[in-house]
mmCIF file of C-alpha atoms in Angstrom:
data_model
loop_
_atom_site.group_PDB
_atom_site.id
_atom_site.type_symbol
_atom_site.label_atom_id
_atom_site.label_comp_id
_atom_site.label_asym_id
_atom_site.label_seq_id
_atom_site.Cartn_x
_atom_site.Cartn_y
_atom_site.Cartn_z
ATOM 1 C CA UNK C 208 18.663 214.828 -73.152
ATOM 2 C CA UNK C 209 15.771 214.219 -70.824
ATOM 3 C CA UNK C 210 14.466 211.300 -72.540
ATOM 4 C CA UNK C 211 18.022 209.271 -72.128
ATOM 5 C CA UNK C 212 18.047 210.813 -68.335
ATOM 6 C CA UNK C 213 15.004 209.137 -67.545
ATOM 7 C CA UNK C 214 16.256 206.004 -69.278
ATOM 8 C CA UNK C 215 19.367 206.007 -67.404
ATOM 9 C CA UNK C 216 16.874 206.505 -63.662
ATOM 10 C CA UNK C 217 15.111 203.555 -64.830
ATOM 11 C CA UNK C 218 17.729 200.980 -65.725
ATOM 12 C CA UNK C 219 19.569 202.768 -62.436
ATOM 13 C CA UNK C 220 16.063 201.421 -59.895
ATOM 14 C CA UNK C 221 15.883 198.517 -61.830
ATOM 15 C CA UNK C 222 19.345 197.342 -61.045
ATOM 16 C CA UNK C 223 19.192 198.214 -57.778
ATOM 17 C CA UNK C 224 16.033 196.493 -57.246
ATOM 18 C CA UNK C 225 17.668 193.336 -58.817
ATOM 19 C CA UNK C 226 20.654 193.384 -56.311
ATOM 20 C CA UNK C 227 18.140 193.578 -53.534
ATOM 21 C CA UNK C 228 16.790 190.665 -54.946
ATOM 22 C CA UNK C 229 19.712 188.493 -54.860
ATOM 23 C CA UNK C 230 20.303 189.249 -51.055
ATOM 24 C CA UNK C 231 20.760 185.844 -49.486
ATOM 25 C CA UNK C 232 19.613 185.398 -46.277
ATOM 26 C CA UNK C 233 22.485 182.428 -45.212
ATOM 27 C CA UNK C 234 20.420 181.575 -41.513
ATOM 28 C CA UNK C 235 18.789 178.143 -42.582
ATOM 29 C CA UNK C 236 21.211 177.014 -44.863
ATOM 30 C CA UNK C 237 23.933 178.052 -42.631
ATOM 31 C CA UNK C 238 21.855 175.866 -39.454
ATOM 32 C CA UNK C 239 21.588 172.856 -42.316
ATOM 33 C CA UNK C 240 25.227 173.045 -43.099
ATOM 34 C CA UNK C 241 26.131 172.990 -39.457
ATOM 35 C CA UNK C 242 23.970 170.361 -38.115
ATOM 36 C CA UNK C 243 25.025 167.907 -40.966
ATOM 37 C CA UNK C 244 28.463 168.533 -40.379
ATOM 38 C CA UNK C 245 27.675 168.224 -36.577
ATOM 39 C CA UNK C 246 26.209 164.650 -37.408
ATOM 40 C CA UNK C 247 28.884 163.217 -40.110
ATOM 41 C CA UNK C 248 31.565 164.017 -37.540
ATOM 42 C CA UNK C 249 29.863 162.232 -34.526
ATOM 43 C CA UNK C 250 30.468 165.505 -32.336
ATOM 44 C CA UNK C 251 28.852 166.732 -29.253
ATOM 45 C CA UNK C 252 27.989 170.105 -29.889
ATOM 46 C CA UNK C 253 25.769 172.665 -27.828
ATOM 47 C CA UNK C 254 23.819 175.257 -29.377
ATOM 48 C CA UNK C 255 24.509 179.358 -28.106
ATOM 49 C CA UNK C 256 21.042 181.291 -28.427
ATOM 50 C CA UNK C 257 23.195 183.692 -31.133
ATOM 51 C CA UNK C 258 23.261 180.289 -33.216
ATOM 52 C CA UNK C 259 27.513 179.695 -32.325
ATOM 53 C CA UNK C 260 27.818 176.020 -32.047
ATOM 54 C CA UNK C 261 30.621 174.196 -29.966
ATOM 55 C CA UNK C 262 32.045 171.551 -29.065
ATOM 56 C CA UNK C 263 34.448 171.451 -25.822
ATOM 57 C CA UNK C 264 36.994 168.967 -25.885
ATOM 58 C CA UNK C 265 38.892 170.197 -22.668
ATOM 59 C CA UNK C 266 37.443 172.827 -20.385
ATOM 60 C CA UNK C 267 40.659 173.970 -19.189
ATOM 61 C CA UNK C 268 41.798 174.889 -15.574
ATOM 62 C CA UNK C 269 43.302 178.157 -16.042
ATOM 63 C CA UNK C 270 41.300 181.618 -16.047
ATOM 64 C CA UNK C 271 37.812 182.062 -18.155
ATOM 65 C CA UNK C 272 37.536 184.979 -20.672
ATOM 66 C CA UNK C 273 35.231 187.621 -20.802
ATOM 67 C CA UNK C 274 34.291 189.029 -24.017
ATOM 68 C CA UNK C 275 36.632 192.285 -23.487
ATOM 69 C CA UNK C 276 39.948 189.874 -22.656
ATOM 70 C CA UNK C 277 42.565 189.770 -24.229
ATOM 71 C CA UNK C 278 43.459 186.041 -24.618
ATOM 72 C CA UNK C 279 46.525 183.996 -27.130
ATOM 73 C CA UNK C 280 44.664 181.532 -28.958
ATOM 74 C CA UNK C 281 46.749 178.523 -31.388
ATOM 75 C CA UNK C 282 43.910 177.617 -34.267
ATOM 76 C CA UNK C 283 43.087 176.405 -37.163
ATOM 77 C CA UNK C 284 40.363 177.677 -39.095
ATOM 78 C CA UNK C 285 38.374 175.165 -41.896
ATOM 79 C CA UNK C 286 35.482 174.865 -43.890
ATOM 80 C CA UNK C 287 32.969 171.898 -43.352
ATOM 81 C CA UNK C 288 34.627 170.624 -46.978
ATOM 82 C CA UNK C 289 38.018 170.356 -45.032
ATOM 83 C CA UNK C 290 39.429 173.625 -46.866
ATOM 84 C CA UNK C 291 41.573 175.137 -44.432
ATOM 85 C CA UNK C 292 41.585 178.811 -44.535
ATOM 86 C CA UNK C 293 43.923 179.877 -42.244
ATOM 87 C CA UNK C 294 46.196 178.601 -39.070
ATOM 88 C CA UNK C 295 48.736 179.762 -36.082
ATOM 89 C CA UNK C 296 51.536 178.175 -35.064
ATOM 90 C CA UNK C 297 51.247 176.322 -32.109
ATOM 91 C CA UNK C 298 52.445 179.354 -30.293
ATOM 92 C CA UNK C 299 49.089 180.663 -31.026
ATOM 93 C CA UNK C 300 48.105 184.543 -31.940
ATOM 94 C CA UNK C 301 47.263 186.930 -29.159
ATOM 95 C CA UNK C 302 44.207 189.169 -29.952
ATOM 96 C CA UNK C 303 41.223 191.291 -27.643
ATOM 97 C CA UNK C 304 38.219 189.310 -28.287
ATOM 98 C CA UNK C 305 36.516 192.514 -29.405
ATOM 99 C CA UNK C 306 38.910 192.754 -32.407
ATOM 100 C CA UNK C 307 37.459 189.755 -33.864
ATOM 101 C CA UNK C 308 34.232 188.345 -35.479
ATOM 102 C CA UNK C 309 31.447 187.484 -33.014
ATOM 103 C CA UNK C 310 31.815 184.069 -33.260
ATOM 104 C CA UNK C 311 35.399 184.375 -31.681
ATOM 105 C CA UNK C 312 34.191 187.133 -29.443
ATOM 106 C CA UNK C 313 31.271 184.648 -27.751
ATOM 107 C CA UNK C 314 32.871 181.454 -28.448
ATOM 108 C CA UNK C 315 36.360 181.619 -26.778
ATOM 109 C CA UNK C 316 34.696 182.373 -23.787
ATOM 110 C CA UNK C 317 33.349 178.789 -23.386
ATOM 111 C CA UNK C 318 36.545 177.823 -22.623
ATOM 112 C CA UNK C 319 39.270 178.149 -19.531
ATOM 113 C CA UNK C 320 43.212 178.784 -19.977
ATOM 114 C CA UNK C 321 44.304 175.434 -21.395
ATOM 115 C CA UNK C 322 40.660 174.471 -23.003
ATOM 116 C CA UNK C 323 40.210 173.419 -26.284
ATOM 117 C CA UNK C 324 37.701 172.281 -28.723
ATOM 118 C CA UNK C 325 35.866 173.676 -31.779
ATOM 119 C CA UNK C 326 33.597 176.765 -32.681
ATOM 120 C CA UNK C 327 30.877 175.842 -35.884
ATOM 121 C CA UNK C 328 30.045 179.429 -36.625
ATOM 122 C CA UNK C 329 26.913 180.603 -39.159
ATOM 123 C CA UNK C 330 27.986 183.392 -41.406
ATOM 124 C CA UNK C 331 25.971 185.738 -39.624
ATOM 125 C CA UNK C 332 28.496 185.810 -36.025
ATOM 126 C CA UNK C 333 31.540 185.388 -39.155
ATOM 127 C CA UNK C 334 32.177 187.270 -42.541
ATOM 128 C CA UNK C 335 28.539 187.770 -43.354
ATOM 129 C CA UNK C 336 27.183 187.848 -46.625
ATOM 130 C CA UNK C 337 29.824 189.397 -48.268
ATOM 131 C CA UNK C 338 32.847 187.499 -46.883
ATOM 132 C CA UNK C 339 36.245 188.495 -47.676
ATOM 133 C CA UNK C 340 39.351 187.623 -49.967
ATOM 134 C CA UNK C 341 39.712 183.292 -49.146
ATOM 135 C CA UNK C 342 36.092 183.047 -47.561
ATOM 136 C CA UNK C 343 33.350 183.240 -49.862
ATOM 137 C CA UNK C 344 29.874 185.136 -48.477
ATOM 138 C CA UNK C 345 27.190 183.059 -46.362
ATOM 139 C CA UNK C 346 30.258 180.655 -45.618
ATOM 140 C CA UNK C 347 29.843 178.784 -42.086
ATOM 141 C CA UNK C 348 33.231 178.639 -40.076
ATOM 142 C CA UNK C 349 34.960 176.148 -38.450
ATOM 143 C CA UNK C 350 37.820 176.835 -36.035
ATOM 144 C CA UNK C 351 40.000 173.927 -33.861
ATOM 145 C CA UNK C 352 41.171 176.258 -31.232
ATOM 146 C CA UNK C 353 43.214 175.929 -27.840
ATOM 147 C CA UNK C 354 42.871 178.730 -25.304
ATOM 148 C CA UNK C 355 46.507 179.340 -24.347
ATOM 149 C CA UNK C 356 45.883 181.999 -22.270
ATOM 150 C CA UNK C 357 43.896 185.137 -20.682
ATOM 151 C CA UNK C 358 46.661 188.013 -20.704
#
């Protein structure tokens, strides 16, 4: 009985020490992603020191979010393949910018009520390594968005 406990410890650190292995870390191919996308696209993107990319198309006029507003957003979120992954109606979705991933959270914020333009966001301020059901792990983010409104 001991001898197949031991066996069973062994093959237990082993396997953990492979799946510590395969631990990506996403940050430079994330940056290589984004910066070829940046460049295919011809866009004018600027650089947050978090690594959030983004490009503003319209400023806006209205009110500017802080990262505890609660703001109505339309958007349409893609992959740098084109994949869309999810979209609002033109209506837009209203939402506290702390209920979202910290892309959103920092990004939006760049933008006034009636702005628009794009967020290009590494895994790391997204889903992370592990994703979730339609967005695979170490995926970089790409959302069209127009800032409807602070509420």
């Amino acid at each position: 009985m001991k001898k197949y406990t031991i066996v069973l410890l062994v093959l237990t650190l082993l396997s953990a020490c492979n799946k510590n292995d395969d631990t990506v870390d996403y940050t430079v191919k994330n940056e290589e992603e984004i910066v070829a996308y940046i460049a295919a696209n011809n866009l004018d993107a600027q650089k947050s020191n978090s690594g959030l990319y983004y490009v503003i198309d319209e400023l806006g006029e209205g009110e500017q979010p802080v990262e505890t507003s609660n703001v109505t957003v339309a958007y349409k979120g893609y992959f740098t393949d084109g994949g869309t992954f999810d979209e609002s109606d033109a209506d837009g979705v209203s939402f506290g910018l702390q209920q979202v991933i910290k892309g959103w959270t920092e990004g939006i914020t760049y933008f006034k009520e009636g702005g628009s333009g794009v967020l290009l966001i590494p895994s790391a301020l997204g889903y992370g390594s592990d994703g979730r059901p339609g967005i695979p792990g170490g995926a970089v983010l790409l959302f069209d968005i127009n800032l409807i409104s602070v509420n």
